[in-house]
Short mmCIF file of C-alpha atoms in Angstrom, two decimals:
data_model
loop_
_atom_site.label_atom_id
_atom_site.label_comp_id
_atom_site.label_asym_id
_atom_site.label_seq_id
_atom_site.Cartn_x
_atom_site.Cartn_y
_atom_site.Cartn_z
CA UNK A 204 4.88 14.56 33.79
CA UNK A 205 6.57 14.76 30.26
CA UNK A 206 6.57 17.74 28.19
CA UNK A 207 7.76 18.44 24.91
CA UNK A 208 8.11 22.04 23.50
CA UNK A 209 8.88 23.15 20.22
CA UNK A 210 10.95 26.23 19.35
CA UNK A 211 12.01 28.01 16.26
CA UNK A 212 11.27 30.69 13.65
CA UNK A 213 7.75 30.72 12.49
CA UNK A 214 8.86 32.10 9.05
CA UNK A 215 11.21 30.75 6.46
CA UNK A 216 12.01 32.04 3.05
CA UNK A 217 11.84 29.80 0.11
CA UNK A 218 14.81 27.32 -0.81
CA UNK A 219 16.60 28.28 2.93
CA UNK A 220 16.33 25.51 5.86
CA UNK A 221 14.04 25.20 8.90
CA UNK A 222 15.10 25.28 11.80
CA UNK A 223 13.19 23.43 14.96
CA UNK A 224 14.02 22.33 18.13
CA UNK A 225 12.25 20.06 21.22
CA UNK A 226 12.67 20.61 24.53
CA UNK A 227 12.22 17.55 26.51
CA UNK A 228 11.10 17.80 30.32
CA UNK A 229 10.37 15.87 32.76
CA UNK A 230 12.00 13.12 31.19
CA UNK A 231 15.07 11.90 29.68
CA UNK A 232 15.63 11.27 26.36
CA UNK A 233 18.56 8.49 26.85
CA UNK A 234 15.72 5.89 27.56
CA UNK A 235 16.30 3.19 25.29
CA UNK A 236 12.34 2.24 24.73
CA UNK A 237 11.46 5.41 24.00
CA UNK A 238 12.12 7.11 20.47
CA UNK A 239 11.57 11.00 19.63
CA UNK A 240 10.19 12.43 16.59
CA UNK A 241 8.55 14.83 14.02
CA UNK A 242 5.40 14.95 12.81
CA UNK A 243 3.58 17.96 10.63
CA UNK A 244 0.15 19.33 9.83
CA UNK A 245 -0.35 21.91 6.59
CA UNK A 246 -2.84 23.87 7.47
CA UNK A 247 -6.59 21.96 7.26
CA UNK A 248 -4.88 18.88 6.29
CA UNK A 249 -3.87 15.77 8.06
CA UNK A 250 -0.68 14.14 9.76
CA UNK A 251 2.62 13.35 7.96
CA UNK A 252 5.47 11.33 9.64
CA UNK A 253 8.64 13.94 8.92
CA UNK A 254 11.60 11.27 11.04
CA UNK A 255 12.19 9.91 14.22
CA UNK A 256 15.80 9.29 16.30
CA UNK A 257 16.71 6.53 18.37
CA UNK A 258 18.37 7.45 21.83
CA UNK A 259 21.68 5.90 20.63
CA UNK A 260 21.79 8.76 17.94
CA UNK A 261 20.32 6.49 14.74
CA UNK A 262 17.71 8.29 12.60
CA UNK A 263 15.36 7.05 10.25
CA UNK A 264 13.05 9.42 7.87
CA UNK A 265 10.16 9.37 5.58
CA UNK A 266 11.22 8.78 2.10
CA UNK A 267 9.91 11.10 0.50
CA UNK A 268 11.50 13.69 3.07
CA UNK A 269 14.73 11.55 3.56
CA UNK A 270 16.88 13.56 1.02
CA UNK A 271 16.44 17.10 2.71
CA UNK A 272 16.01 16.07 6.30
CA UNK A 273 18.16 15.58 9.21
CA UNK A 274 16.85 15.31 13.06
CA UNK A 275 19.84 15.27 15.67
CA UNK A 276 19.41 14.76 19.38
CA UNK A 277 21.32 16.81 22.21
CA UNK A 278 21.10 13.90 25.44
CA UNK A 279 23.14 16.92 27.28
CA UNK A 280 20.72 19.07 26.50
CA UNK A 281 17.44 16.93 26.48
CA UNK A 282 16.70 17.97 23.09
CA UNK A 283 16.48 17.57 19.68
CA UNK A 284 16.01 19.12 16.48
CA UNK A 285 14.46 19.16 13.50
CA UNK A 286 16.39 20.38 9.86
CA UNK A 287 14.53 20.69 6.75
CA UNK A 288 16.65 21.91 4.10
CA UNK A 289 15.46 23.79 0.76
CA UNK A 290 11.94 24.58 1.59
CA UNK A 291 8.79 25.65 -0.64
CA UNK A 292 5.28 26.70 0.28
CA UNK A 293 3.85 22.86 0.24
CA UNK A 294 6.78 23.06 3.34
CA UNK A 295 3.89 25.19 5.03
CA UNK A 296 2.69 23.27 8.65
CA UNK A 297 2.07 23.06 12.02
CA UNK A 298 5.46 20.60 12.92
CA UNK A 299 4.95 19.15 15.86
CA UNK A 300 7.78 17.21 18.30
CA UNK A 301 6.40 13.95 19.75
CA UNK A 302 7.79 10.89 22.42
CA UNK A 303 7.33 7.92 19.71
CA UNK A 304 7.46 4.34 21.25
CA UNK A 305 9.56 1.69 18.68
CA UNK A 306 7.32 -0.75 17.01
CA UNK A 307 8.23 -3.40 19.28
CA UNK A 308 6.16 -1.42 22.27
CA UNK A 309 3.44 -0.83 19.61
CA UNK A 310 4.67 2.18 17.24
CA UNK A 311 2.49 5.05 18.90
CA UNK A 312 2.65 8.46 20.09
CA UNK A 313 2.23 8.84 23.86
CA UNK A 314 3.42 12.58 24.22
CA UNK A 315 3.07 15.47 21.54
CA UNK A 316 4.75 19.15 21.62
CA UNK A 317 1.83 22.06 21.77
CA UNK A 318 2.65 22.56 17.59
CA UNK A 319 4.63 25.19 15.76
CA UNK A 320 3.48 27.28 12.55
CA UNK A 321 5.96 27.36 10.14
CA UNK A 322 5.08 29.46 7.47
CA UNK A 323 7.25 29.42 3.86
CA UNK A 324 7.35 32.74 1.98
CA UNK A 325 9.60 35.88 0.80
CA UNK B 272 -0.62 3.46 0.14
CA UNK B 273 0.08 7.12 1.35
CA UNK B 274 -2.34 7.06 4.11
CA UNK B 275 -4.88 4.90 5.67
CA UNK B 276 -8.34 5.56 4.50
CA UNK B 277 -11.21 7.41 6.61
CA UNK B 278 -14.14 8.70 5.86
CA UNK B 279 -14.22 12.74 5.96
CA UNK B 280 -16.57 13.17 8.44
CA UNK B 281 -18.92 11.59 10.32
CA UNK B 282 -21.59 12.91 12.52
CA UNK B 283 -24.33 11.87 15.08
CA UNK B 284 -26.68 13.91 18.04
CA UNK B 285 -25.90 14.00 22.00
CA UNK B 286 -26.31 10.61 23.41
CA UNK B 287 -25.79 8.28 20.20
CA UNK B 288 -23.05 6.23 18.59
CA UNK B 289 -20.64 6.87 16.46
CA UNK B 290 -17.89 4.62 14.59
CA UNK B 291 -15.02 5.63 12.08
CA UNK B 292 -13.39 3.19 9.78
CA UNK B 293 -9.57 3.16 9.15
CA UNK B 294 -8.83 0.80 6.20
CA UNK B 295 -5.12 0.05 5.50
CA UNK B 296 -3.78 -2.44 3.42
CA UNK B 297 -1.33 -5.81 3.14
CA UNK B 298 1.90 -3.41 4.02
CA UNK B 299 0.20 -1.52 7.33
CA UNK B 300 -2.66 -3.09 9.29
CA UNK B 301 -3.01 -6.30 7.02
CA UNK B 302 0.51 -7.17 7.72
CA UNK B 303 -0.28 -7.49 11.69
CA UNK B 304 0.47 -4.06 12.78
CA UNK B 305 -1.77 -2.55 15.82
CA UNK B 306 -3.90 0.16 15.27
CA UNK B 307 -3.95 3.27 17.57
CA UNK B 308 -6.01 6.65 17.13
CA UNK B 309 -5.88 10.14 18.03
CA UNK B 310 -8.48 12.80 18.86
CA UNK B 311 -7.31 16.45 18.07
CA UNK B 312 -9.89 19.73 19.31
CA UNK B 313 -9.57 22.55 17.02
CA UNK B 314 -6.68 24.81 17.27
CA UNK B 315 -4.72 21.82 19.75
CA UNK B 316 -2.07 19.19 18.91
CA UNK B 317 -3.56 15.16 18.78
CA UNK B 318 -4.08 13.07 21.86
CA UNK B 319 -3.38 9.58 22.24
CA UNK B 320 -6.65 7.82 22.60
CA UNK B 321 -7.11 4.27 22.06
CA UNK B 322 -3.30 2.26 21.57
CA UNK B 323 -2.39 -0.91 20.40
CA UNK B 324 -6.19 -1.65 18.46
CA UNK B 325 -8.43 -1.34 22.03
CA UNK B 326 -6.15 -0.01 25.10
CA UNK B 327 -7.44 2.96 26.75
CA UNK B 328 -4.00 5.50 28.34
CA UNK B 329 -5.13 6.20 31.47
CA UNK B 330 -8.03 9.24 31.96
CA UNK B 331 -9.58 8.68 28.17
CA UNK B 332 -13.71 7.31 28.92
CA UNK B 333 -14.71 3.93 28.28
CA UNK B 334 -17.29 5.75 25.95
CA UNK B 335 -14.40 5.61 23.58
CA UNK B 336 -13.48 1.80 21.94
CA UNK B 337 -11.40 0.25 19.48
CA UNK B 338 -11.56 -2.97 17.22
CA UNK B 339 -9.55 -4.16 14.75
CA UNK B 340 -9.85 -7.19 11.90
CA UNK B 341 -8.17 -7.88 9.23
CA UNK B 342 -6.60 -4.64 7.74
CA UNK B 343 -9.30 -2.62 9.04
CA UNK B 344 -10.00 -0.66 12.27
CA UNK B 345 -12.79 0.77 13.96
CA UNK B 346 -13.34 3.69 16.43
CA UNK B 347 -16.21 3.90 18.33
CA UNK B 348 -18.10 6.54 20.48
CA UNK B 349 -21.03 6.06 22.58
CA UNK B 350 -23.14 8.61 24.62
CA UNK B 351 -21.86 11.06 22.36
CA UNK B 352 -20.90 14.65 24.00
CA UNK B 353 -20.48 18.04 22.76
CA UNK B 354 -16.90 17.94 23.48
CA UNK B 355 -16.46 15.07 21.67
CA UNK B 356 -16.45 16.87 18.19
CA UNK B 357 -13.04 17.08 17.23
CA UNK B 358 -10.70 15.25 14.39
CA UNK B 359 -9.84 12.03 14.86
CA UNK B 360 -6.62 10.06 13.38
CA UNK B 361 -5.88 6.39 13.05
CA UNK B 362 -2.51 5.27 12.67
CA UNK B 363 -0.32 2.30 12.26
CA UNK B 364 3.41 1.12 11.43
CA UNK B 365 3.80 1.11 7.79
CA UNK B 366 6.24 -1.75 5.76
CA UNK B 367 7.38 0.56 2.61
CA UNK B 368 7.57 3.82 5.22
CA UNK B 369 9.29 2.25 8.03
CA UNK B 370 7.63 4.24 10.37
CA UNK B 371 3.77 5.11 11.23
CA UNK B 372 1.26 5.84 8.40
CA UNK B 373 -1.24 8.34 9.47
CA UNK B 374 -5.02 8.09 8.45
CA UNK B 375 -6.31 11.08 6.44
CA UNK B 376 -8.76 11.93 9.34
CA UNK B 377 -12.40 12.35 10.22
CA UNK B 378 -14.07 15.38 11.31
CA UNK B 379 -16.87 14.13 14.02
CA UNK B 380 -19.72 17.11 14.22
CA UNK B 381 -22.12 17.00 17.57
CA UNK B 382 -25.50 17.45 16.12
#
């Protein structure tokens, strides 16, 4: 049985970087038809597609995140993490980790992390 | 288009049917791409629930269908339950993103 689970300071202060990463069990994340990715929530809003990696180590991000973001995997280590550099308050979500299938399997979301808070603020 | 559009909410008492709409456009759904959606209880992370337009993952009741035409989507929930109130997400693989576009969600209240 897969499971994701997200780690990493719930607080951040303005203009610094956050900091997440996804442990991946139960599961490897060398599979080639499988892709791994972030996803956040601000609080009473809806979902916003942060990046996603490849297994061979290529990333591709939202645009309108692209210039701040990088996401990195660890196959040693079964993880991988989530940077987000220069944050404000409209940073503020729930970031969730998630096993992402590529769009030639259908471009869904089979297996989400439990959610993190990450709150933005001195 | 930032997101695909849903309605707010929808709601409907014990027992009846319920459908959501998820409206994309000529770069998401109208350009061919499946349609999948997510159901999320309060204070929990999403669950896959219906995948490529009408495929249930494995444990999810048939109460719960999808349909797709053109470059819209439907949801829909018969015999509706009390545990079935909960905010539910369509998604699907977006041309100008490069990745998946995320409806704005619908809240589904149990009457």
């Amino acid at each position: 049985q897969l499971q994701l689970e997200g780690s990493g300071p719930g607080l951040v202060k303005p203009s610094e970087t956050l900091s997440l990463t996804c442990t991946v069990s139960g599961g490897s994340v060398s599979r080639s038809n499988y892709y791994w990715g972030w996803i956040r929530q601000p609080p009473g809003k809806g979902l916003e597609w942060i990046g996603t990696i490849f297994y061979g180590g290529s990333a591709h991000y939202n645009p309108s995140l692209k210039s701040r973001v990088t996401i990195s995997l660890d196959m040693s280590k079964t993880q991988f993490s989530l940077r987000l550099r220069s944050v404000t308050a409209a940073d503020t979500a729930v970031y969730y980790c998630a096993r992402h299938l590529p769009i030639d399997y259908g471009d869904y979301i089979d297996s989400w992390g439990q959610g993190t808070l990450v709150t933005v603020s001195s | 288009q930032s997101v695909l559009t849903q309605p707010p909410s929808v709601s409907g008492a014990p027992g009846q049917r319920v459908a959501i709409s998820c409206t994309g456009s000529s770069s998401d759904i109208g350009a061919g791409y499946d349609v999948h959606w997510y159901q999320q209880l309060p204070g929990t992370a999403p669950k896959l629930l219906i995948y490529g337009n009408s495929n249930r993952p494995s444990g999810v009741p048939d109460r719960f269908s999808g349909s797709k035409s053109g470059a819209s989507a439907s949801l829909a929930i018969t015999g509706l339950q009390a545990e079935d109130e909960a905010d539910y997400y369509c998604q699907s693989y977006d041309n100008n993103l490069s990745g998946p576009l995320f409806g704005g969600g619908t809240k589904l209240t149990v009457l």
